Short mmCIF file of C-alpha atoms and ligand atoms in Angstrom, two decimals:
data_model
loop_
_atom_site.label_atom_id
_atom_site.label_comp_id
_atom_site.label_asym_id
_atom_site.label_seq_id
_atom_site.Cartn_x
_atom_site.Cartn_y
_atom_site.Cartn_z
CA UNK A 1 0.00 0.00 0.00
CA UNK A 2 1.08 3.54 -0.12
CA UNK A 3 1.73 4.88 3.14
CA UNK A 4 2.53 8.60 4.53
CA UNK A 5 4.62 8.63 7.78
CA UNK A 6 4.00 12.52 9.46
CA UNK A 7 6.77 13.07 12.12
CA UNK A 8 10.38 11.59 11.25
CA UNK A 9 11.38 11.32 14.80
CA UNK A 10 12.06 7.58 16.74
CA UNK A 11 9.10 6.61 15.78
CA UNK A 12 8.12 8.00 12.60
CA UNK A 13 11.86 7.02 10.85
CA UNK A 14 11.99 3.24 12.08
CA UNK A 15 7.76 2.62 11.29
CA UNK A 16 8.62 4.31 7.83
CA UNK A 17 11.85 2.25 7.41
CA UNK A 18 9.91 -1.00 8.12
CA UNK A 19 6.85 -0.19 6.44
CA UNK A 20 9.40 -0.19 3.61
CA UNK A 21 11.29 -3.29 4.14
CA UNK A 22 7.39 -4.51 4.30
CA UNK A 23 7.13 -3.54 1.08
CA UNK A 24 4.78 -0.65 1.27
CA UNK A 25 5.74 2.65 -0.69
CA UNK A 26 6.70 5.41 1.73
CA UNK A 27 6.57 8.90 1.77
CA UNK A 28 7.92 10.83 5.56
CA UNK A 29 6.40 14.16 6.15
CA UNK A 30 8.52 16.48 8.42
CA UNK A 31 8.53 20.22 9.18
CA UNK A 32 12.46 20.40 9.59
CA UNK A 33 14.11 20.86 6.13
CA UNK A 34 17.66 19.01 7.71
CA UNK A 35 15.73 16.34 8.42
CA UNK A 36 14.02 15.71 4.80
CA UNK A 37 17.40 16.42 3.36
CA UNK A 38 18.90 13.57 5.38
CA UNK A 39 16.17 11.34 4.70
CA UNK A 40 16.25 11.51 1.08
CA UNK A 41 20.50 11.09 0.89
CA UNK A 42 19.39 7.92 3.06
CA UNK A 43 20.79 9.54 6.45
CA UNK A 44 19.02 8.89 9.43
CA UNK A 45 18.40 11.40 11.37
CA UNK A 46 18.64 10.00 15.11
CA UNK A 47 20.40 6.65 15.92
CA UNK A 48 18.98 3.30 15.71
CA UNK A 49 20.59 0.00 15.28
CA UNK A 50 19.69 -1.32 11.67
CA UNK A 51 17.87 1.79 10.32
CA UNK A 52 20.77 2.87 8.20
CA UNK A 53 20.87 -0.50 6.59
CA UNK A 54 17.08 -0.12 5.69
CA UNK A 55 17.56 3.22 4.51
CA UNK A 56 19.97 2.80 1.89
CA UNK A 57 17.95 -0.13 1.03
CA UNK A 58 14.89 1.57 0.13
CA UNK A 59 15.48 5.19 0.05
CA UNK A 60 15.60 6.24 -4.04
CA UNK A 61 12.83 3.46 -4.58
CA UNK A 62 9.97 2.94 -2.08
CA UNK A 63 10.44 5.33 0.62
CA UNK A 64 11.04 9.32 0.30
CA UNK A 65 10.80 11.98 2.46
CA UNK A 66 9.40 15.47 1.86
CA UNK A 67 7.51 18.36 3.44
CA UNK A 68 4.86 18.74 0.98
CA UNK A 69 1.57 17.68 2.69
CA UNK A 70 -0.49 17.72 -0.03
CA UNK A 71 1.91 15.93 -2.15
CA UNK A 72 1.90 13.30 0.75
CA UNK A 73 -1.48 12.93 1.18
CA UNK A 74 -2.49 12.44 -2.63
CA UNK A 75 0.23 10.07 -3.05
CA UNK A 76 -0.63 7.87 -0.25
CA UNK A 77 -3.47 6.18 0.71
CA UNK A 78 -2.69 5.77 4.58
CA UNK A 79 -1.19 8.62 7.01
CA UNK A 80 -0.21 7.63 10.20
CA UNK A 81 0.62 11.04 12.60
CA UNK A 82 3.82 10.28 14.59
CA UNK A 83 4.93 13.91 15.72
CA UNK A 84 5.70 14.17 19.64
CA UNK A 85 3.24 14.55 21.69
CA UNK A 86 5.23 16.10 25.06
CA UNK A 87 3.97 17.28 28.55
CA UNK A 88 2.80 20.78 29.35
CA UNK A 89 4.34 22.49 32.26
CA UNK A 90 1.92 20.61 34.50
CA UNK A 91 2.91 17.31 33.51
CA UNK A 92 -0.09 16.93 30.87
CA UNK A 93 -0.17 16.19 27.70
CA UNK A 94 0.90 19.06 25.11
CA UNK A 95 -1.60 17.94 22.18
CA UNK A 96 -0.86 21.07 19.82
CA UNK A 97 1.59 19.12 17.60
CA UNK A 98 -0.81 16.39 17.07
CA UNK A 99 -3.76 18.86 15.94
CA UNK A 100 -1.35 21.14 13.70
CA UNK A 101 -0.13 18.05 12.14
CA UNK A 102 -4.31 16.80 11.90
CA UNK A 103 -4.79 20.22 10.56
CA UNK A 104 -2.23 19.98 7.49
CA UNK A 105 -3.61 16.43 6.83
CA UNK A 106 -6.92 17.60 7.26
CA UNK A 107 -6.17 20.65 4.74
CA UNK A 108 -4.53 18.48 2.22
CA UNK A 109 -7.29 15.53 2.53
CA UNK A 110 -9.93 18.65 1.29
CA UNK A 111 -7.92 18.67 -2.40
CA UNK A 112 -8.19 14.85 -2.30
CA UNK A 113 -10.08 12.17 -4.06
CA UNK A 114 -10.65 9.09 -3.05
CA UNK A 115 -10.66 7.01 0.55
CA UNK A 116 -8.22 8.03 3.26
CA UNK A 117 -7.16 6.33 6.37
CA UNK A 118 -5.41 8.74 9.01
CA UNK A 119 -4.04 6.58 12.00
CA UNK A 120 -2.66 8.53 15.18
CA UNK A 121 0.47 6.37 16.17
CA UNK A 122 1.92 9.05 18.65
CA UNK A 123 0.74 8.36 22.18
CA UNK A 124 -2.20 10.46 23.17
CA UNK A 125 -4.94 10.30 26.16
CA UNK A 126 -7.64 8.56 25.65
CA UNK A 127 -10.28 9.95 23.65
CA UNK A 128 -7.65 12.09 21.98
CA UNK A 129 -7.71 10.45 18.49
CA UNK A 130 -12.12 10.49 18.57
CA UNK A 131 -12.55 14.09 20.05
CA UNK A 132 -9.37 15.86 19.26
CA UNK A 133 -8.31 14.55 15.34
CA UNK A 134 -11.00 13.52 14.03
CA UNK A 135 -13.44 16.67 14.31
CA UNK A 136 -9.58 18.96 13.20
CA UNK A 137 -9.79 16.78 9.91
CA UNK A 138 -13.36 17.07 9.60
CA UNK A 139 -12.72 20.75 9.86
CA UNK A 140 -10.36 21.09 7.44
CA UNK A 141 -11.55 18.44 5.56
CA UNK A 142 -15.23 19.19 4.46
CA UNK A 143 -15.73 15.76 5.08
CA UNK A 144 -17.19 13.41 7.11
CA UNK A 145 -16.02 10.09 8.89
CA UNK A 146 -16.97 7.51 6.30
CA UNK A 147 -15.49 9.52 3.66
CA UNK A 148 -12.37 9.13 5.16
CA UNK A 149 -11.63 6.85 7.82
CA UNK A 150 -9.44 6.97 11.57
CA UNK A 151 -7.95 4.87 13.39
CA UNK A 152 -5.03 4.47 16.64
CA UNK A 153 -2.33 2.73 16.45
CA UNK A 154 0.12 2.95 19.62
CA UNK A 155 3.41 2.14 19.21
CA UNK A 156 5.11 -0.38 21.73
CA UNK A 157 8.62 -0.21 20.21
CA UNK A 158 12.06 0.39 22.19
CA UNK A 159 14.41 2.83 21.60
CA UNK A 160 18.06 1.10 20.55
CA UNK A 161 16.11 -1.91 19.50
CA UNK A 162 13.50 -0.31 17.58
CA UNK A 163 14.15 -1.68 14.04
CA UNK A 164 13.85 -5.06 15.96
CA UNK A 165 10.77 -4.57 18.20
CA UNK A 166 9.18 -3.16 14.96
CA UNK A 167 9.43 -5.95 13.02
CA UNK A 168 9.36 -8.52 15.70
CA UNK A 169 6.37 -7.06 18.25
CA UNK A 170 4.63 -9.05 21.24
CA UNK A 171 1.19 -6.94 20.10
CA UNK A 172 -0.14 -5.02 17.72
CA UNK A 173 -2.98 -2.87 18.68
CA UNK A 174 -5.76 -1.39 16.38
CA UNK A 175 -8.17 0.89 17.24
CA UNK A 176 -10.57 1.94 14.75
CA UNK A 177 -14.46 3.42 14.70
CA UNK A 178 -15.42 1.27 12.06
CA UNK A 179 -14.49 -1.80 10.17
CA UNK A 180 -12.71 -0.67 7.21
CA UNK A 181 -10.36 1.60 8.33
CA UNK A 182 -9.45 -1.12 11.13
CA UNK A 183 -8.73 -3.28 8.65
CA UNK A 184 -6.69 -1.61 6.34
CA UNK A 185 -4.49 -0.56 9.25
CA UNK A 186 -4.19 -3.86 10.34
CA UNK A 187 -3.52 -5.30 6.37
CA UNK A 188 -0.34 -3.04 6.60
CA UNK A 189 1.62 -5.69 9.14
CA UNK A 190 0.43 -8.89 7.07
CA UNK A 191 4.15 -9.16 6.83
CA UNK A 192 4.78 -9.39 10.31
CA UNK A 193 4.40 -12.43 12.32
CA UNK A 194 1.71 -11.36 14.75
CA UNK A 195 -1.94 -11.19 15.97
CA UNK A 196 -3.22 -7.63 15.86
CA UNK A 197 -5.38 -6.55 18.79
CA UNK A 198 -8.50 -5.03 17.80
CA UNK A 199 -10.35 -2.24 19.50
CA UNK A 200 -12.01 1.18 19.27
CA UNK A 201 -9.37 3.78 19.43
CA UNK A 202 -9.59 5.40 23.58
CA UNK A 203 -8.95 1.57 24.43
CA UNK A 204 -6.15 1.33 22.03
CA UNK A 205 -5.13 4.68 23.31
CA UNK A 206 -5.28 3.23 27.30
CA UNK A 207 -3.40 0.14 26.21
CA UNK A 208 -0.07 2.23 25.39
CA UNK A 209 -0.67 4.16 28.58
CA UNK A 210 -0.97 1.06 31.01
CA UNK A 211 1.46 -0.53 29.55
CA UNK A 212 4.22 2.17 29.89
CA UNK A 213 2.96 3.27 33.44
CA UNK A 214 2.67 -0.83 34.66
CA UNK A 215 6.48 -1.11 33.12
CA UNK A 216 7.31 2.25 35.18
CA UNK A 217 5.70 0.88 38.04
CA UNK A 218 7.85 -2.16 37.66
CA UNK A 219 10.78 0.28 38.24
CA UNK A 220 10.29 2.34 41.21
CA UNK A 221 8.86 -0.38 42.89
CA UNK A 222 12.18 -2.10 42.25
CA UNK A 223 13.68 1.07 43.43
CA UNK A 224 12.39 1.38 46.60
CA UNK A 225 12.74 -2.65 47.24
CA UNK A 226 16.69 -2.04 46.30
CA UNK A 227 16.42 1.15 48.52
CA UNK A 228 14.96 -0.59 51.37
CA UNK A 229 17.66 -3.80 51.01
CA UNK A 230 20.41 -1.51 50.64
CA UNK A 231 19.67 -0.13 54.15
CA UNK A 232 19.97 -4.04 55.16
CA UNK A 233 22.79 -4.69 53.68
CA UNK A 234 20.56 -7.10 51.06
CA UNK A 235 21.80 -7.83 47.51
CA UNK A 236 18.11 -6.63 45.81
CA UNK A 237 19.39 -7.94 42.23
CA UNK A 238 19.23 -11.28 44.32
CA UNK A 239 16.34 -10.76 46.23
CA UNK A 240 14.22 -9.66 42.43
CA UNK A 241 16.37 -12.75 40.91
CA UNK A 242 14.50 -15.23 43.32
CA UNK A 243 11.06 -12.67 42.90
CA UNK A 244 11.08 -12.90 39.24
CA UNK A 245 10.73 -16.63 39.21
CA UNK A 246 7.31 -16.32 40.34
CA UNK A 247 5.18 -16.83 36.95
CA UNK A 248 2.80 -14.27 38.28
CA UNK A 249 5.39 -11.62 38.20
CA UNK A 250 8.42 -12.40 35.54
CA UNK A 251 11.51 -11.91 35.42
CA UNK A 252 12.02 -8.65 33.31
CA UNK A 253 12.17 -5.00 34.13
CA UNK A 254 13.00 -5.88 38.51
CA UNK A 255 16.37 -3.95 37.81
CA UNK A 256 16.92 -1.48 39.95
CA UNK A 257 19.02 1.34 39.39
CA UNK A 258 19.23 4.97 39.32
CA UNK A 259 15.68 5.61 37.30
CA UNK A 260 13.36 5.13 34.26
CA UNK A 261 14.10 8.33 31.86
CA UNK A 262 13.47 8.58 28.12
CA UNK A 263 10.86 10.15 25.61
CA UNK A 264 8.36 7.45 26.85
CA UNK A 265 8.02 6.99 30.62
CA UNK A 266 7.89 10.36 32.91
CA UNK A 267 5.74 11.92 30.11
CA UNK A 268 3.07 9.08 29.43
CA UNK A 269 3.01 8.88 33.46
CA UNK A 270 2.48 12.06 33.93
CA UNK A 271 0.25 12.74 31.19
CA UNK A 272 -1.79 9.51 32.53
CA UNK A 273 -1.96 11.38 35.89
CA UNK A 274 -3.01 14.25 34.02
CA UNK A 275 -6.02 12.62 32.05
CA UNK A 276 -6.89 10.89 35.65
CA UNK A 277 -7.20 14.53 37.03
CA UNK A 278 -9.49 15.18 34.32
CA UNK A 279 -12.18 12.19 35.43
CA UNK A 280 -12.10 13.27 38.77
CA UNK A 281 -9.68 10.53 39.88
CA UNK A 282 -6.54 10.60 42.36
CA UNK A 283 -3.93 8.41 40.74
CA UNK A 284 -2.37 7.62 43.96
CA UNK A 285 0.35 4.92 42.55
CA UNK A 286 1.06 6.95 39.77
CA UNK A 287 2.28 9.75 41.61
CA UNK A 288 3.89 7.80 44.01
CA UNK A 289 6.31 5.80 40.98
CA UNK A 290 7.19 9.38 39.74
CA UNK A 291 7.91 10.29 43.07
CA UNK A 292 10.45 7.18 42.87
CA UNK A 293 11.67 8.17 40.24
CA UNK A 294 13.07 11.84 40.83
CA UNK A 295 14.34 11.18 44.50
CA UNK A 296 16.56 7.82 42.70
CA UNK A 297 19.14 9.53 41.14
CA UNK A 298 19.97 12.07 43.72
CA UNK A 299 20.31 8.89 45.96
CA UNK A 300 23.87 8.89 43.86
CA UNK A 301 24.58 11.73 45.46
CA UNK A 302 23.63 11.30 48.89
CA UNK A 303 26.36 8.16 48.47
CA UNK A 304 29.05 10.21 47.06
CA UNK A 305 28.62 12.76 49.22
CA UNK A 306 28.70 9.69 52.10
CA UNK A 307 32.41 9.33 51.04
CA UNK A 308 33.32 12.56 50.04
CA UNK A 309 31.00 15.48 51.99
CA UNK A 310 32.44 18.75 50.22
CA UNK A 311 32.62 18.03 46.36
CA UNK A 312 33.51 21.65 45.57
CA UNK A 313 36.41 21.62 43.30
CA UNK A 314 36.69 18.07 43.53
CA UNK A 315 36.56 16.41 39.63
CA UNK A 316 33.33 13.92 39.00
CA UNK A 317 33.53 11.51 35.87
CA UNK A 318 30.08 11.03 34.89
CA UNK A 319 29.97 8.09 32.80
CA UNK A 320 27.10 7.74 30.83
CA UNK A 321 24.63 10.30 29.54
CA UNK A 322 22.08 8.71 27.31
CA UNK A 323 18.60 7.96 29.24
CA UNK A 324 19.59 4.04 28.34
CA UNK A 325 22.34 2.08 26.28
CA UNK A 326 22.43 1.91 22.44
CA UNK A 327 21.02 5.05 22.06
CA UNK A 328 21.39 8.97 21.53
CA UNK A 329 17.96 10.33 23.10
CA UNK A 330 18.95 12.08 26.31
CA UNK A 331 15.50 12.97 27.16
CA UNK A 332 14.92 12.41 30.97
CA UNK A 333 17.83 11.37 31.09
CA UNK A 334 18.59 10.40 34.88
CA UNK A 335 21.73 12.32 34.60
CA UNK A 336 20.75 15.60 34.09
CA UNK A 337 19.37 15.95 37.58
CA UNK A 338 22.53 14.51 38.96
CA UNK A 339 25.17 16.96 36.59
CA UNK A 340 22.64 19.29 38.13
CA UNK A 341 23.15 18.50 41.84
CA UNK A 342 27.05 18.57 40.85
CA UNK A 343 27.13 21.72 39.49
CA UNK A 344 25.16 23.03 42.59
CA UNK A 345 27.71 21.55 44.56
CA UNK A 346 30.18 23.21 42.86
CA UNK A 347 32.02 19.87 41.49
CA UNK A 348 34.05 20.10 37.73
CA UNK A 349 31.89 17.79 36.13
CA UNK A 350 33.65 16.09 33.17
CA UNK A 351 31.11 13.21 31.16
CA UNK A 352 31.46 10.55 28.66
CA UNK A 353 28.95 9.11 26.71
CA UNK A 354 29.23 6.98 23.46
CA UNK A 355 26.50 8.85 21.77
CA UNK A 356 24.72 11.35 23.63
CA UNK A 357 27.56 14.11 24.37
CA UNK A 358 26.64 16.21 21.38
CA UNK A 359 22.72 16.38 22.46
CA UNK A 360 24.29 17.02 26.23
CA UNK A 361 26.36 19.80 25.23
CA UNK A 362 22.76 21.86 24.33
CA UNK A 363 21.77 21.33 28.44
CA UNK A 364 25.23 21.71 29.79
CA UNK A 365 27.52 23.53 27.86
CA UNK A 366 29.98 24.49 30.54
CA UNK A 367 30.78 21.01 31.95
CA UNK A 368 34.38 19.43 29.93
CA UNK A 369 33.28 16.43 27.87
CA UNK A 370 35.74 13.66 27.06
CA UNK A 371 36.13 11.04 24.21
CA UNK A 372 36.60 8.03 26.08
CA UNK A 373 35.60 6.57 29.59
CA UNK A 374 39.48 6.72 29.97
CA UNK A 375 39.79 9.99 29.74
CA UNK A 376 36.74 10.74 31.85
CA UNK A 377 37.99 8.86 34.59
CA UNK A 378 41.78 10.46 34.19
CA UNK A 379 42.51 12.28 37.37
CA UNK A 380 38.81 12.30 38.63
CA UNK A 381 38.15 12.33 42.49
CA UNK A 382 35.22 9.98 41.95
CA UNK A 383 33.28 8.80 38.93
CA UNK A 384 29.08 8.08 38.58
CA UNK A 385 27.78 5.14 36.19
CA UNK A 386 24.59 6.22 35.19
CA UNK A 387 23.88 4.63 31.90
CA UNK A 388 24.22 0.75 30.98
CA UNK A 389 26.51 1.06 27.86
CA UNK A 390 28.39 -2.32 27.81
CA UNK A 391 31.72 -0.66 27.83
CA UNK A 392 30.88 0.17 31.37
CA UNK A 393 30.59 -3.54 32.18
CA UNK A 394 34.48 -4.21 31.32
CA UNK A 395 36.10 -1.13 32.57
CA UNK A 396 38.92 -2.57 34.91
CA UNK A 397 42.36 -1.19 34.59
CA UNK A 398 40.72 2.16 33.64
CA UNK A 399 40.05 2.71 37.03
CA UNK A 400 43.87 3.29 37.90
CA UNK A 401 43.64 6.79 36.33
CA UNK A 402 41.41 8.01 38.94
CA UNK A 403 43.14 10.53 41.71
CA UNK A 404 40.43 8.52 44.02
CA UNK A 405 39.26 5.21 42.88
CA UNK A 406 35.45 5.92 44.01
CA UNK A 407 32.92 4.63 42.14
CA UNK A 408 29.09 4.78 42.14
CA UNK A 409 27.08 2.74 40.27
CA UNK A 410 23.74 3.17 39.22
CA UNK A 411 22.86 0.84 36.60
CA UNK A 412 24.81 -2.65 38.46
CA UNK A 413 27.55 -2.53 35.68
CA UNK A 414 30.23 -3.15 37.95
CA UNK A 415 30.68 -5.81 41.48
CA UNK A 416 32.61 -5.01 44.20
CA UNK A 417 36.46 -4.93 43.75
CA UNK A 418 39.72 -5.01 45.91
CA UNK A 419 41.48 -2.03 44.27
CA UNK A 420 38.64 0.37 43.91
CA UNK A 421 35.95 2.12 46.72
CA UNK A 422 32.73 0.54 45.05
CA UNK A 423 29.74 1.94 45.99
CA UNK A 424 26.15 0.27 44.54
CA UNK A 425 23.43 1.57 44.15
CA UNK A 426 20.74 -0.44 45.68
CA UNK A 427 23.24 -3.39 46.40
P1 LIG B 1 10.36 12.94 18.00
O1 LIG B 1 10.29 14.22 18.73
O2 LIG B 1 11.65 12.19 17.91
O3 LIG B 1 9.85 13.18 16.49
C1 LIG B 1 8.76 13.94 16.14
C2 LIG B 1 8.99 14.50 14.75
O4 LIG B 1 7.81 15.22 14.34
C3 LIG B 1 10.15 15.49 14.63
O5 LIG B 1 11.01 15.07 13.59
C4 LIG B 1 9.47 16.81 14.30
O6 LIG B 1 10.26 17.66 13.48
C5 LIG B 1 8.23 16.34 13.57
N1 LIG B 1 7.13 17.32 13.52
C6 LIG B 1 6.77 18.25 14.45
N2 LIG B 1 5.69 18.92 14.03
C7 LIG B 1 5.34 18.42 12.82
C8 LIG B 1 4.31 18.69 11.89
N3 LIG B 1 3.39 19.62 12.13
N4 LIG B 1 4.28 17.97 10.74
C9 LIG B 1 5.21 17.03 10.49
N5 LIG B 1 6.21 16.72 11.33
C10 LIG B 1 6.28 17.41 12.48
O7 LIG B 1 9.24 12.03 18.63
P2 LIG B 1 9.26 10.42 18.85
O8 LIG B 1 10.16 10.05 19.94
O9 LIG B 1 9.39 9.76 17.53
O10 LIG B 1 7.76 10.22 19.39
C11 LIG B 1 6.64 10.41 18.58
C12 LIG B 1 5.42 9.87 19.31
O11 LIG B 1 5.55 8.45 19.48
C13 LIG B 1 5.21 10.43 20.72
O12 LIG B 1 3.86 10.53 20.97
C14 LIG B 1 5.83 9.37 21.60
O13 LIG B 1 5.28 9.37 22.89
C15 LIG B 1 5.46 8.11 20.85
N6 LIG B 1 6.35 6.97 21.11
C16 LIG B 1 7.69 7.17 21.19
C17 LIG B 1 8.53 6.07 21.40
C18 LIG B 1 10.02 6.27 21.52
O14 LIG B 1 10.70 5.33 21.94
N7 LIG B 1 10.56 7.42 21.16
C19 LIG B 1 8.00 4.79 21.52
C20 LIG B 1 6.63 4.62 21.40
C21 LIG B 1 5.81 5.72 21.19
#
């Protein structure tokens, strides 16, 4: 089928990319002219393993990228809207991306003949996609449902494995009004080895929700269970080892560590929280997991500070500034509060990152930023793991740089050693 993608962000480049490899023809809508440019030289704009590949694959033959809505919309016969959809300054959802980007569809959709399916993949509130999109496109439209047809369909993929989870996914979830839209939506993954969930669009819409605030749950709770063990002098990562083998609960996402971050999490909390409000309801457990979540990584510094009380002066190697490993998105990222606290404190915060130090630089342009973890750690009074990269597993003679062979770790990358002052977390 032909297929417009509106929004060439995480989401929009990887479902476009795949959509292609599917062997749909693709056409990515963006505002930002860098963005279109790099698309069409088969550049990806933002990191993720295996989208290069796919876009020198198919980029010059079924998948192009432009800014031309109307060009988009009459050459396609399905538009799914994946701009960002981020929280207001009180925590709720910020819809206005999603309606200008339903108003240009809607606009273009008035010069155009013919059926139309518009599908909202970025994560909105329930009831977003029936009272928010589709009366904008009827708007701008002149038309009515039925002449065109809407449907939501959340996204469930992970950043850094997002090419995978794309084309490999546990669910697919379709929420549609009516039949036909539903199921040309859910035609489009034929290719892809999986039952497709179908519903009307606010319980597609809650299903993206609960499943990003029960997987945030899943962290703070594991927080506070590491916070509590650590007070006992309990291993948690043994304790949620032992937990996990309970069928009921699983074995995934018991890690605990310094805090969920990201594009994803804090916002679709928060924005949950914020729709909750709305109803009339007190989302008790909600607030309580972001609470969690910002007191976690200042818990880093209530440790260093344990071993070293006045960090004025004194030089911190941050290691690790991507919200997670194998990717570039710094959004949340767990340590921007704790460069934060540093600064405050009146440390010289020097940071590594195998990705992320460019996007970093736009927060904290003041702080030195180093190539390696080598150099990072070179001379440093005490260094902070706060991302998972695998090169933070193996570090080992590295540590013999350090002026003071302190370490903190907040993602369990390291075990207690001889030669170093190792400090966990949780453990
Ligand atoms: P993003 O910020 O990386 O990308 C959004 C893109 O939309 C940008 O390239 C921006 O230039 C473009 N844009 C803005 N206004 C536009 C307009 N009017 N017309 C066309 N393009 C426009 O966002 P993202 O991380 O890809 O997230 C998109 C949505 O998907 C969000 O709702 C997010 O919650 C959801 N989601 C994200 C992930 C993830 O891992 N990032 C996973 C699942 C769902």
């Amino acid at each position: 089928m032909k297929i417009s993608v509106i929004g060439t962000g995480y989401v929009g480049t990887v479902s476009a990319a795949c959509f292609a490899e599917l062997g749909h023809e693709v056409i990515c809508v963006d505002i930002e002219p860098l963005k279109i440019d790099m698309l069409n030289r088969g550049v990806p704009p933002i990191y993720e393993d295996g989208l290069s590949e796919l876009l020198e694959k198919h980029v010059g033959k079924n998948l192009s990228a432009t800014s031309d809505y109307d060009f988009a919309i009459n050459n396609s016969e399905v538009s799914f809207i994946c701009v960002g959809t981020p929280s207001n300054q009180d925590g709720k959802i910020d819809l206005a991306i999603v309606k200008a980007a339903s108003a240009s569809i809607g606009k273009s959709l008035r010069k155009k003949k013919g059926y139309h399916v518009i599908v909202v993949k970025s994560t909105v509130v329930p009831e977003t996609t029936e009272k928010g999109v589709l009366p904008i496109i009827e708007n701008q439209s002149g038309k009515k449902l039925g002449e065109f047809g809407i449907a939501m369909n959340p996204e469930f993929l992970r950043e850094g494995k997002a090419v995978h989870d794309f084309m490999h996914p546990d669910k697919i979830v379709v929420g549609s009004l009516d039949k036909r839209s539903g199921d040309i939506v859910a035609s489009l993954y034929s290719g892809i080895n999986c039952e497709v969930t179908r519903t009307n669009p606010r319980t597609a819409e809650m299903i993206k929700y609960v499943n990003n605030a029960f997987l945030a749950t899943k962290i703070s709770f594991s927080n506070e269970v590491g916070n509590i063990c650590k007070e006992l002098g309990i291993d948690t990562y043994e304790v949620m080892k032992a937990v996990g083998k309970d069928f009921r609960i699983g074995p995934h996402f018991l890690n605990s560590g310094a805090g969920f971050g990201g594009s994803c999490f804090p916002k679709d909390v928060k924005a949950l929280i914020g729709k909750a409000h709305d109803v009339g309801y007190e989302p008790t457990l909600l607030r309580s997991v972001m609470a969690v979540n910002e007191i976690q990584p200042l818990r880093m510094i209530t440790l260093l500070k344990n071993k070293l009380p006045d960090l004025k002066g004194k030089k911190i190697a941050v290691l690790g500034l991507a919200f997670k490993n194998d990717t570039d998105d710094i959004r949340e990222s767990r340590s921007i509060p704790v460069i934060k606290e540093l600064i405050e404190e009146g440390a010289q915060v020097c940071a590594y990152d195998k990705m992320a130090i460019e996007s970093m630089k736009r927060i904290f342009p003041d702080i030195e930023y180093c190539n390696s973890a080598i150099d990072v750690l070179r001379g440093s009074d005490a260094c902070l793991i706060m991302t998972e990269w695998g090169e933070f597993k193996s570090l080992d003679k590295e540590f013999n740089v350090m002026k003071n062979r302190l370490v903190i770790d907040g993602r369990h990358m390291q075990s207690p050693r001889k030669d170093v002052d190792y400090v966990g977390l949780c453990w």
